[in-house]
Short mmCIF file of C-alpha atoms in Angstrom, two decimals:
data_model
loop_
_atom_site.label_atom_id
_atom_site.label_comp_id
_atom_site.label_asym_id
_atom_site.label_seq_id
_atom_site.Cartn_x
_atom_site.Cartn_y
_atom_site.Cartn_z
CA MET D 1 -57.74 -15.00 -16.39
CA ILE D 2 -57.15 -18.31 -18.16
CA ARG D 3 -58.36 -21.21 -16.01
CA LEU D 4 -56.71 -24.61 -15.95
CA HIS D 5 -58.79 -27.43 -17.40
CA HIS D 6 -59.80 -30.02 -14.82
CA SER D 7 -61.37 -33.40 -15.52
CA ARG D 8 -64.06 -34.50 -13.08
CA ILE D 9 -63.50 -38.09 -14.21
CA LEU D 10 -59.83 -37.92 -13.22
CA ALA D 11 -60.73 -36.15 -9.98
CA PHE D 12 -63.10 -39.03 -9.21
CA PHE D 13 -60.42 -41.62 -9.97
CA ARG D 14 -57.93 -39.76 -7.80
CA ALA D 15 -60.25 -40.28 -4.82
CA PHE D 16 -61.30 -43.75 -5.99
CA ASP D 17 -57.71 -45.02 -6.17
CA CYS D 18 -57.06 -43.94 -2.58
CA VAL D 19 -60.17 -45.77 -1.41
CA LEU D 20 -59.12 -48.77 -3.53
CA VAL D 21 -55.84 -49.05 -1.61
CA LEU D 22 -57.73 -49.52 1.67
CA PHE D 23 -60.42 -51.71 0.10
CA MET D 24 -57.82 -54.08 -1.37
CA LEU D 25 -56.11 -54.41 2.02
CA TRP D 26 -59.46 -55.14 3.69
CA GLY D 27 -60.40 -57.65 0.99
CA VAL D 28 -57.09 -59.54 1.14
CA LEU D 29 -57.25 -59.76 4.94
CA ASN D 30 -60.77 -61.15 4.74
CA LEU D 31 -59.78 -63.74 2.15
CA THR D 32 -56.77 -64.89 4.19
CA GLY D 33 -58.65 -64.90 7.48
CA ALA D 34 -56.44 -62.28 9.12
CA ALA D 35 -58.11 -59.94 11.60
CA TRP D 36 -58.08 -56.21 10.94
CA GLY D 37 -56.26 -54.27 13.63
CA ASN D 38 -54.62 -50.93 14.35
CA THR D 39 -51.42 -52.05 12.63
CA TYR D 40 -53.24 -52.61 9.33
CA THR D 41 -55.06 -49.30 9.73
CA PHE D 42 -51.69 -47.55 10.11
CA LEU D 43 -50.17 -49.34 7.10
CA GLY D 44 -53.24 -48.67 4.97
CA MET D 45 -53.35 -44.95 5.78
CA LEU D 46 -49.58 -44.68 5.26
CA ALA D 47 -49.99 -46.28 1.83
CA VAL D 48 -52.87 -43.94 0.93
CA ILE D 49 -50.89 -40.83 1.88
CA SER D 50 -47.74 -42.08 0.16
CA PHE D 51 -49.59 -43.08 -3.01
CA GLY D 52 -51.34 -39.70 -3.16
CA PHE D 53 -47.95 -37.99 -2.97
CA PHE D 54 -46.16 -40.20 -5.49
CA ALA D 55 -49.09 -40.27 -7.93
CA GLU D 56 -49.12 -36.47 -7.90
CA SER D 57 -45.34 -36.37 -8.36
CA ASN D 58 -45.65 -38.84 -11.24
CA GLU D 59 -48.43 -36.76 -12.85
CA VAL D 60 -50.84 -39.69 -12.95
CA TYR D 61 -54.00 -37.55 -12.81
CA TYR D 62 -52.91 -34.69 -15.03
CA MET D 63 -54.94 -34.02 -18.16
CA TRP D 64 -52.51 -35.77 -20.49
CA ARG D 65 -54.81 -36.03 -23.47
CA GLY D 66 -53.14 -38.48 -25.79
CA LEU D 67 -51.11 -40.25 -23.09
CA SER D 68 -51.13 -43.92 -24.14
CA THR D 69 -52.51 -46.57 -21.81
CA PRO D 70 -49.07 -48.28 -21.42
CA LYS D 71 -47.54 -44.95 -20.38
CA LEU D 72 -50.36 -44.35 -17.92
CA ALA D 73 -49.80 -47.84 -16.51
CA TYR D 74 -46.08 -47.07 -16.22
CA ARG D 75 -46.84 -43.93 -14.19
CA LEU D 76 -49.26 -45.80 -11.93
CA LEU D 77 -46.87 -48.69 -11.33
CA GLY D 78 -44.01 -46.27 -10.61
CA ALA D 79 -46.11 -44.42 -8.03
CA TRP D 80 -47.17 -47.68 -6.38
CA ALA D 81 -43.61 -49.07 -6.35
CA ALA D 82 -42.45 -45.98 -4.43
CA THR D 83 -45.46 -46.35 -2.11
CA ALA D 84 -44.65 -50.00 -1.40
CA LEU D 85 -41.01 -49.12 -0.71
CA VAL D 86 -41.94 -46.37 1.77
CA THR D 87 -44.54 -48.57 3.49
CA PHE D 88 -42.14 -51.50 3.81
CA THR D 89 -39.31 -49.28 5.10
CA VAL D 90 -41.49 -47.67 7.78
CA ALA D 91 -42.91 -51.08 8.81
CA LEU D 92 -39.38 -52.45 9.07
CA LEU D 93 -38.12 -49.52 11.15
CA LEU D 94 -41.10 -49.71 13.53
CA GLY D 95 -40.89 -53.48 13.89
CA LEU D 96 -44.32 -54.05 12.32
CA VAL D 97 -43.13 -56.68 9.85
CA GLN D 98 -43.17 -59.35 12.56
CA VAL D 99 -46.71 -58.58 13.78
CA VAL D 100 -48.57 -58.64 10.43
CA ASP D 101 -49.56 -61.47 8.14
CA GLN D 102 -46.65 -61.13 5.71
CA SER D 103 -48.22 -63.24 2.95
CA ALA D 104 -51.42 -61.17 3.11
CA VAL D 105 -49.51 -57.88 2.95
CA LEU D 106 -47.40 -59.18 0.04
CA THR D 107 -50.57 -60.20 -1.79
CA TRP D 108 -52.04 -56.75 -1.16
CA ILE D 109 -48.91 -55.02 -2.49
CA THR D 110 -48.93 -57.24 -5.60
CA LEU D 111 -52.62 -57.15 -6.48
CA THR D 112 -53.43 -53.49 -5.78
CA PRO D 113 -51.47 -51.98 -8.70
CA LEU D 114 -52.79 -54.64 -11.09
CA VAL D 115 -56.40 -53.87 -10.14
CA MET D 116 -55.68 -50.14 -10.35
CA VAL D 117 -54.22 -50.39 -13.86
CA PHE D 118 -57.10 -52.62 -14.99
CA LEU D 119 -59.72 -50.13 -13.76
CA HIS D 120 -58.02 -47.22 -15.53
CA TRP D 121 -57.87 -49.30 -18.71
CA ALA D 122 -61.57 -50.19 -18.29
CA ARG D 123 -62.39 -46.49 -17.82
CA ARG D 124 -60.80 -45.65 -21.14
CA GLU D 125 -62.45 -48.57 -22.94
CA PHE D 126 -65.86 -47.58 -21.56
CA LEU D 127 -65.40 -43.97 -22.66
CA SER D 128 -64.31 -45.14 -26.11
CA LEU D 129 -67.42 -47.27 -26.51
CA TYR D 130 -69.72 -44.64 -25.04
CA ARG D 131 -68.43 -41.82 -27.20
CA ALA D 132 -68.41 -44.05 -30.27
CA GLN D 133 -72.18 -44.48 -29.83
CA ARG D 134 -72.79 -40.76 -30.15
CA THR D 135 -74.96 -39.90 -33.12
CA GLN D 136 -72.92 -36.72 -33.49
CA PRO D 137 -69.23 -37.06 -32.50
CA ARG D 138 -67.17 -33.94 -31.90
CA ARG D 139 -66.06 -32.91 -35.38
CA VAL D 140 -62.65 -31.27 -35.48
CA ALA D 141 -61.11 -28.96 -38.07
CA VAL D 142 -57.38 -28.25 -38.11
CA VAL D 143 -56.28 -24.91 -39.55
CA GLY D 144 -52.78 -25.44 -40.87
CA ALA D 145 -51.77 -28.46 -42.98
CA ASN D 146 -48.26 -28.43 -41.56
CA ARG D 147 -46.14 -30.73 -39.40
CA LEU D 148 -47.67 -29.42 -36.15
CA GLY D 149 -51.18 -29.97 -37.50
CA SER D 150 -50.26 -33.51 -38.61
CA ARG D 151 -48.86 -34.26 -35.17
CA LEU D 152 -52.09 -33.02 -33.59
CA VAL D 153 -54.24 -35.19 -35.87
CA GLN D 154 -52.16 -38.30 -35.12
CA SER D 155 -52.53 -37.63 -31.40
CA MET D 156 -56.31 -37.37 -31.70
CA GLN D 157 -56.51 -40.60 -33.66
CA GLY D 158 -54.64 -42.36 -30.86
CA VAL D 159 -57.17 -41.40 -28.18
CA PRO D 160 -60.56 -42.80 -29.21
CA TRP D 161 -61.90 -42.28 -25.66
CA MET D 162 -61.87 -38.52 -26.33
CA GLY D 163 -64.59 -38.92 -28.97
CA TYR D 164 -62.95 -36.74 -31.66
CA ARG D 165 -63.49 -37.17 -35.41
CA VAL D 166 -61.13 -35.11 -37.59
CA ALA D 167 -63.06 -33.55 -40.47
CA GLY D 168 -59.86 -32.45 -42.22
CA TYR D 169 -57.36 -29.65 -42.70
CA TYR D 170 -58.14 -26.13 -43.84
CA ASP D 171 -55.29 -24.20 -45.42
CA ASP D 172 -55.13 -21.76 -48.31
CA ARG D 173 -51.32 -21.68 -48.53
CA GLU D 174 -49.63 -23.29 -51.52
CA PRO D 175 -47.23 -26.22 -50.91
CA THR D 176 -43.59 -25.10 -51.06
CA GLY D 177 -41.81 -28.33 -50.08
CA ASP D 178 -41.34 -27.07 -46.52
CA PRO D 179 -43.25 -29.40 -44.12
CA GLU D 180 -43.14 -26.74 -41.40
CA ARG D 181 -45.18 -24.49 -43.68
CA ARG D 182 -47.40 -26.87 -45.69
CA LEU D 183 -47.57 -30.65 -46.09
CA GLU D 184 -48.55 -32.23 -49.36
CA GLY D 185 -49.61 -35.70 -50.47
CA ASP D 186 -52.68 -37.91 -50.70
CA GLU D 187 -52.72 -38.54 -46.94
CA VAL D 188 -53.20 -34.81 -46.23
CA ASN D 189 -56.95 -34.25 -46.44
CA VAL D 190 -57.21 -30.51 -47.16
CA LYS D 191 -60.93 -29.73 -47.43
CA GLY D 192 -60.34 -26.16 -48.53
CA GLY D 193 -59.10 -22.74 -47.55
CA LEU D 194 -60.24 -20.43 -44.79
CA GLU D 195 -63.35 -19.30 -46.66
CA GLN D 196 -64.45 -22.93 -46.82
CA LEU D 197 -63.79 -23.20 -43.09
CA TYR D 198 -66.06 -20.22 -42.37
CA ARG D 199 -68.85 -21.73 -44.48
CA ASP D 200 -68.56 -25.16 -42.83
CA ALA D 201 -68.50 -23.58 -39.38
CA ARG D 202 -71.61 -21.48 -40.10
CA ASP D 203 -73.39 -24.52 -41.55
CA GLY D 204 -72.82 -26.51 -38.35
CA GLN D 205 -70.48 -29.08 -39.92
CA ILE D 206 -67.67 -28.39 -37.42
CA ASP D 207 -67.72 -28.34 -33.62
CA ILE D 208 -64.09 -27.54 -32.74
CA VAL D 209 -61.34 -25.66 -34.57
CA TYR D 210 -57.66 -26.11 -33.72
CA VAL D 211 -55.35 -23.44 -35.13
CA THR D 212 -51.80 -24.66 -35.79
CA LEU D 213 -50.51 -21.78 -37.91
CA PRO D 214 -46.97 -20.54 -37.17
CA MET D 215 -46.55 -17.74 -34.63
CA ARG D 216 -45.31 -15.37 -37.35
CA ALA D 217 -48.85 -15.47 -38.82
CA GLU D 218 -50.21 -13.43 -35.89
CA GLU D 219 -52.32 -11.08 -38.01
CA ARG D 220 -53.92 -13.95 -39.93
CA ILE D 221 -54.67 -15.77 -36.69
CA HIS D 222 -56.35 -12.65 -35.24
CA ALA D 223 -58.47 -12.22 -38.36
CA LEU D 224 -59.37 -15.93 -38.36
CA ILE D 225 -60.49 -15.92 -34.73
CA ASP D 226 -62.48 -12.70 -35.20
CA ARG D 227 -64.45 -14.24 -38.07
CA LEU D 228 -65.04 -17.50 -36.16
CA ALA D 229 -66.69 -15.41 -33.44
CA ASP D 230 -69.64 -15.23 -35.84
CA THR D 231 -70.10 -19.02 -35.49
CA THR D 232 -70.74 -21.41 -32.60
CA VAL D 233 -67.53 -23.46 -32.89
CA SER D 234 -65.04 -23.82 -30.03
CA VAL D 235 -61.59 -22.50 -30.98
CA TYR D 236 -58.24 -23.70 -29.63
CA LEU D 237 -54.88 -22.14 -30.42
CA ILE D 238 -51.83 -24.45 -30.60
CA PRO D 239 -48.65 -22.34 -30.27
CA ASP D 240 -45.91 -23.57 -32.57
CA VAL D 241 -43.38 -23.91 -29.75
CA PHE D 242 -42.02 -27.18 -31.14
CA SER D 243 -39.89 -25.16 -33.53
CA PHE D 244 -37.69 -24.43 -30.51
CA ASN D 245 -35.21 -26.90 -29.04
CA LEU D 246 -37.34 -27.48 -25.94
CA LEU D 247 -35.51 -28.48 -22.77
CA HIS D 248 -37.76 -29.95 -20.07
CA SER D 249 -40.60 -27.71 -21.19
CA ARG D 250 -43.79 -27.48 -19.14
CA MET D 251 -46.90 -25.38 -18.73
CA THR D 252 -47.32 -23.13 -15.74
CA GLY D 253 -49.19 -19.98 -14.85
CA ILE D 254 -48.97 -16.86 -12.70
CA GLN D 255 -52.25 -15.35 -11.47
CA GLY D 256 -54.12 -16.93 -14.37
CA ILE D 257 -51.50 -15.85 -16.93
CA PRO D 258 -50.30 -18.95 -18.83
CA ALA D 259 -46.57 -19.46 -19.29
CA LEU D 260 -44.63 -22.11 -21.17
CA SER D 261 -41.02 -22.80 -20.27
CA ILE D 262 -38.69 -23.26 -23.23
CA TYR D 263 -35.50 -24.01 -21.27
CA ASP D 264 -35.97 -25.31 -17.74
CA THR D 265 -34.47 -27.74 -15.27
CA PRO D 266 -36.21 -30.93 -14.10
CA LEU D 267 -34.97 -30.19 -10.57
CA VAL D 268 -37.40 -27.34 -9.86
CA ASP D 269 -39.84 -29.75 -8.19
CA HIS D 270 -37.66 -32.85 -7.84
CA GLY D 271 -34.34 -31.49 -6.67
CA TRP D 272 -34.86 -32.92 -3.17
CA SER D 273 -35.38 -36.47 -4.51
CA LYS D 274 -32.23 -36.35 -6.66
CA ARG D 275 -30.26 -34.93 -3.72
CA LEU D 276 -31.54 -37.74 -1.47
CA GLU D 277 -30.54 -40.26 -4.14
CA ASP D 278 -27.05 -38.74 -4.33
CA VAL D 279 -26.46 -38.72 -0.57
CA VAL D 280 -27.71 -42.26 0.04
CA LEU D 281 -25.88 -43.83 -2.91
CA SER D 282 -22.63 -41.91 -2.45
CA LEU D 283 -22.43 -42.84 1.24
CA GLY D 284 -22.93 -46.49 0.34
CA ILE D 285 -20.41 -46.36 -2.50
CA LEU D 286 -17.79 -44.56 -0.40
CA ALA D 287 -18.12 -47.25 2.28
CA LEU D 288 -17.39 -49.88 -0.39
CA ILE D 289 -14.47 -48.09 -2.05
CA ALA D 290 -12.76 -46.64 1.03
CA ILE D 291 -9.98 -49.25 1.08
CA PRO D 292 -9.42 -49.19 -2.74
CA MET D 293 -9.20 -45.40 -2.57
CA LEU D 294 -6.60 -45.64 0.17
CA LEU D 295 -4.53 -48.05 -1.96
CA ILE D 296 -4.85 -45.76 -4.99
CA ALA D 297 -3.74 -42.78 -2.92
CA ILE D 298 -0.63 -44.69 -1.85
CA GLY D 299 0.02 -45.68 -5.47
CA VAL D 300 -0.25 -42.07 -6.67
CA LYS D 301 2.15 -40.88 -3.96
CA LEU D 302 4.72 -43.58 -4.68
CA SER D 303 4.54 -43.40 -8.49
CA SER D 304 5.43 -39.73 -8.96
CA PRO D 305 6.17 -36.59 -6.92
CA GLY D 306 3.28 -34.27 -6.19
CA PRO D 307 -0.04 -34.19 -4.34
CA VAL D 308 -2.38 -37.19 -4.19
CA PHE D 309 -5.43 -35.18 -5.24
CA PHE D 310 -5.82 -32.75 -8.12
CA LYS D 311 -8.51 -30.07 -7.89
CA GLN D 312 -9.54 -28.39 -11.13
CA THR D 313 -11.94 -25.49 -11.62
CA ARG D 314 -14.97 -26.41 -13.70
CA TYR D 315 -18.49 -25.16 -14.29
CA GLY D 316 -21.27 -26.54 -12.11
CA MET D 317 -25.02 -25.99 -12.05
CA ARG D 318 -26.09 -22.55 -13.36
CA GLY D 319 -22.54 -22.09 -14.68
CA GLU D 320 -21.09 -21.49 -11.22
CA LYS D 321 -17.43 -22.41 -10.80
CA ILE D 322 -16.68 -25.44 -8.62
CA LYS D 323 -13.57 -27.40 -7.67
CA VAL D 324 -13.70 -30.99 -8.98
CA TRP D 325 -11.60 -33.57 -7.12
CA LYS D 326 -9.61 -36.30 -8.88
CA PHE D 327 -6.68 -38.54 -8.13
CA ARG D 328 -3.67 -36.90 -9.76
CA SER D 329 -2.80 -38.78 -12.95
CA MET D 330 -0.37 -36.31 -14.53
CA SER D 331 2.99 -34.90 -13.62
CA VAL D 332 1.42 -31.42 -13.80
CA CYS D 333 -1.62 -29.80 -12.15
CA GLU D 334 -2.96 -27.48 -14.86
CA ASP D 335 -5.90 -25.25 -14.00
CA GLY D 336 -5.51 -22.13 -16.08
CA PRO D 337 -7.18 -20.43 -19.04
CA ASP D 338 -5.56 -22.84 -21.51
CA VAL D 339 -5.82 -26.54 -20.57
CA PRO D 340 -5.08 -28.99 -23.43
CA GLN D 341 -7.19 -32.15 -23.41
CA ALA D 342 -5.40 -35.39 -22.58
CA ARG D 343 -4.45 -37.30 -25.72
CA LYS D 344 -3.09 -40.70 -26.59
CA SER D 345 0.54 -41.08 -25.41
CA ASP D 346 0.28 -37.71 -23.62
CA PRO D 347 3.72 -37.15 -21.97
CA ARG D 348 2.06 -35.43 -18.99
CA ILE D 349 0.33 -38.68 -17.92
CA THR D 350 2.24 -40.88 -15.48
CA PRO D 351 2.27 -44.70 -16.02
CA PHE D 352 0.12 -45.26 -12.93
CA GLY D 353 -2.06 -42.31 -13.95
CA ALA D 354 -2.66 -43.89 -17.35
CA PHE D 355 -4.09 -46.96 -15.63
CA LEU D 356 -6.31 -44.78 -13.43
CA ARG D 357 -7.63 -42.84 -16.41
CA ARG D 358 -8.34 -45.93 -18.53
CA THR D 359 -10.41 -47.43 -15.70
CA SER D 360 -11.93 -44.13 -14.48
CA LEU D 361 -10.52 -44.79 -11.00
CA ASP D 362 -9.12 -41.25 -10.99
CA GLU D 363 -12.74 -40.02 -10.75
CA LEU D 364 -13.51 -41.73 -7.42
CA PRO D 365 -12.78 -38.68 -5.21
CA GLN D 366 -15.68 -36.93 -6.96
CA PHE D 367 -18.02 -38.79 -4.62
CA PHE D 368 -16.85 -36.23 -2.05
CA ASN D 369 -18.06 -33.55 -4.48
CA VAL D 370 -21.41 -35.34 -4.54
CA LEU D 371 -21.66 -35.32 -0.74
CA ALA D 372 -20.73 -31.64 -0.72
CA GLY D 373 -23.56 -30.92 -3.16
CA THR D 374 -21.48 -29.49 -6.01
CA MET D 375 -21.90 -32.58 -8.20
CA SER D 376 -24.34 -35.44 -8.71
CA ILE D 377 -23.65 -39.12 -9.35
CA VAL D 378 -25.43 -38.87 -12.72
CA GLY D 379 -25.33 -35.81 -14.93
CA PRO D 380 -23.36 -34.16 -17.75
CA ARG D 381 -19.62 -34.52 -17.21
CA PRO D 382 -18.02 -31.22 -16.12
CA HIS D 383 -15.52 -29.74 -18.56
CA ALA D 384 -12.55 -27.50 -17.80
CA VAL D 385 -13.42 -23.80 -17.84
CA ALA D 386 -11.19 -23.23 -20.87
CA HIS D 387 -13.08 -25.90 -22.83
CA ASN D 388 -16.44 -24.48 -21.74
CA GLU D 389 -15.58 -21.01 -22.97
CA TYR D 390 -14.50 -22.40 -26.34
CA TYR D 391 -17.37 -24.79 -27.03
CA ARG D 392 -20.16 -22.48 -25.82
CA GLY D 393 -19.42 -20.34 -28.87
CA GLN D 394 -19.28 -23.33 -31.23
CA ILE D 395 -22.26 -25.53 -30.25
CA GLN D 396 -25.81 -24.22 -30.02
CA GLY D 397 -27.29 -24.85 -26.57
CA TYR D 398 -23.98 -25.95 -25.04
CA MET D 399 -24.52 -24.06 -21.77
CA LEU D 400 -27.97 -25.64 -21.28
CA ARG D 401 -26.17 -28.74 -19.94
CA HIS D 402 -25.61 -26.67 -16.79
CA LYS D 403 -29.34 -26.70 -15.95
CA VAL D 404 -28.48 -29.68 -13.71
CA LYS D 405 -25.47 -30.53 -11.56
CA PRO D 406 -22.53 -32.14 -13.37
CA GLY D 407 -22.15 -35.86 -12.79
CA ILE D 408 -19.56 -38.56 -12.32
CA THR D 409 -21.24 -40.54 -15.09
CA GLY D 410 -23.94 -39.73 -17.58
CA LEU D 411 -26.01 -40.74 -20.58
CA ALA D 412 -23.21 -39.66 -22.95
CA GLN D 413 -20.61 -41.79 -21.17
CA ILE D 414 -22.59 -45.05 -21.33
CA ASN D 415 -23.17 -44.40 -25.05
CA GLY D 416 -19.46 -44.20 -25.86
CA PHE D 417 -18.81 -40.45 -25.54
CA ARG D 418 -16.11 -40.73 -22.92
CA GLY D 419 -12.58 -39.36 -22.77
CA GLU D 420 -11.03 -37.20 -25.48
CA THR D 421 -13.36 -35.24 -27.77
CA ASP D 422 -10.89 -34.08 -30.39
CA THR D 423 -13.47 -33.26 -33.08
CA MET D 424 -16.53 -31.02 -33.10
CA ASP D 425 -18.71 -34.00 -34.05
CA LEU D 426 -17.65 -35.92 -30.94
CA MET D 427 -18.35 -32.95 -28.67
CA SER D 428 -21.69 -32.28 -30.39
CA GLY D 429 -22.66 -35.92 -29.88
CA ARG D 430 -21.81 -35.68 -26.19
CA ILE D 431 -23.86 -32.48 -25.80
CA ASP D 432 -26.83 -34.08 -27.59
CA TYR D 433 -26.85 -36.90 -25.04
CA ASP D 434 -26.44 -34.44 -22.15
CA LEU D 435 -29.47 -32.43 -23.27
CA GLU D 436 -31.50 -35.59 -23.89
CA TYR D 437 -30.73 -36.65 -20.31
CA ILE D 438 -32.13 -33.36 -19.00
CA ARG D 439 -35.26 -33.69 -21.14
CA ALA D 440 -35.95 -37.27 -20.02
CA TRP D 441 -34.67 -37.05 -16.44
CA SER D 442 -36.15 -39.31 -13.77
CA LEU D 443 -34.78 -41.21 -10.80
CA TRP D 444 -35.35 -44.41 -12.76
CA LEU D 445 -33.20 -43.09 -15.62
CA ASP D 446 -30.45 -42.27 -13.10
CA LEU D 447 -30.52 -45.82 -11.75
CA LYS D 448 -30.36 -47.27 -15.28
CA ILE D 449 -27.36 -45.09 -16.13
CA ILE D 450 -25.59 -46.17 -12.92
CA TRP D 451 -26.33 -49.81 -13.76
CA TRP D 452 -24.98 -49.51 -17.29
CA THR D 453 -21.94 -47.56 -16.08
CA ILE D 454 -20.88 -50.65 -14.14
CA PHE D 455 -20.76 -52.69 -17.36
CA ARG D 456 -19.67 -50.25 -20.04
CA GLY D 457 -18.92 -46.86 -18.51
CA PHE D 458 -15.52 -47.39 -16.89
CA THR D 459 -13.44 -48.06 -19.96
CA GLY D 460 -13.34 -46.73 -23.47
CA GLN D 461 -11.12 -46.35 -26.51
CA GLN D 462 -11.11 -42.55 -26.15
CA ALA D 463 -10.11 -42.61 -22.45
CA TYR D 464 -6.48 -41.49 -22.23
#
């Protein structure tokens, strides 16, 4: 069995932060002269429970060795912002806002995250100073003077609180100009080959060895580890998984057996939160656009013969076929194996339909798809089945965009990849943004995309 590594320091701060939430509330009430009562006890405990949940969801206390202090602060502030929102919403629904000292509670909500971030920063500074005072820092050797090894060294140099000192690289391979195999240059401190590594390890000049050789060197890695068993060094193996096009990769395990996902969806653990976001926002948006949609429906009916709505078969999450709703903008309703993309001056597009397509108003009925659960407000735009079958054979990783639900808007659309994609470069650019969205997904990213869609996502030169 391979056990997960746990940090007692982070476990302590997990408990300490929860106590800090209550202590800050108590301290603010004392400073403002407000009396502690059952209402404050309820709000404090609600905040502790909520913060514990959101901090865990935001991976605040995971062993992210190398996570920068600003990124840690970002995770902490995000968890507390969600906590404050939940606490305020519950207090508002229960009518507690009127019976508490609002200025004291606002001060508590403002000061608590600042104190929390400061204490985590102080923890790291203290560990940096403490470990810098060691007469014998942990000396690290990296086997493999390649790009992965260089990335590992740079990460270690950015975390002084870990107390690592890189002794150098060990590699007996000759430089070939391929950075994945062997780096070269004055900045690459290669102390010697593997025989030199064995001597330094036996002489006590190294404490930890990180092996960053490629996975194809399995036999060499086995031989290396067997020989290091005759020393007292600690040995870590870094799998060269970065050679793959990772999509929301993460570590997991089954009965102590480690597993690393190469292609995964961010919605495994957070699907409920994205679904809640979709339902709440789409209900609000539909309430605002109900009358405009009614006027558009009348315009479609009066401008040309045919149905108001057009339903086209497209691929949804996991590649399942769904029916996507749109206001009809063409004189035809094509949904077969061969569907030509709309082009400039396309004779199939009606005059009123051209206006709808330029302004993306033809997409508004897709909020009903969102409510039905077949689409999301933000995600990769769904393509016609005929286009999917063509491009999946032309673009590597094309079908990975279906690891999440298709969206009304997306990262590609706010970056100009909207409308006709008449060249392979345009489609490849759209897919790159779709996959980047899946890698970086968060509710905050969704909200930013929605915000930018308002300003630059509704129109575009390629929208016909």
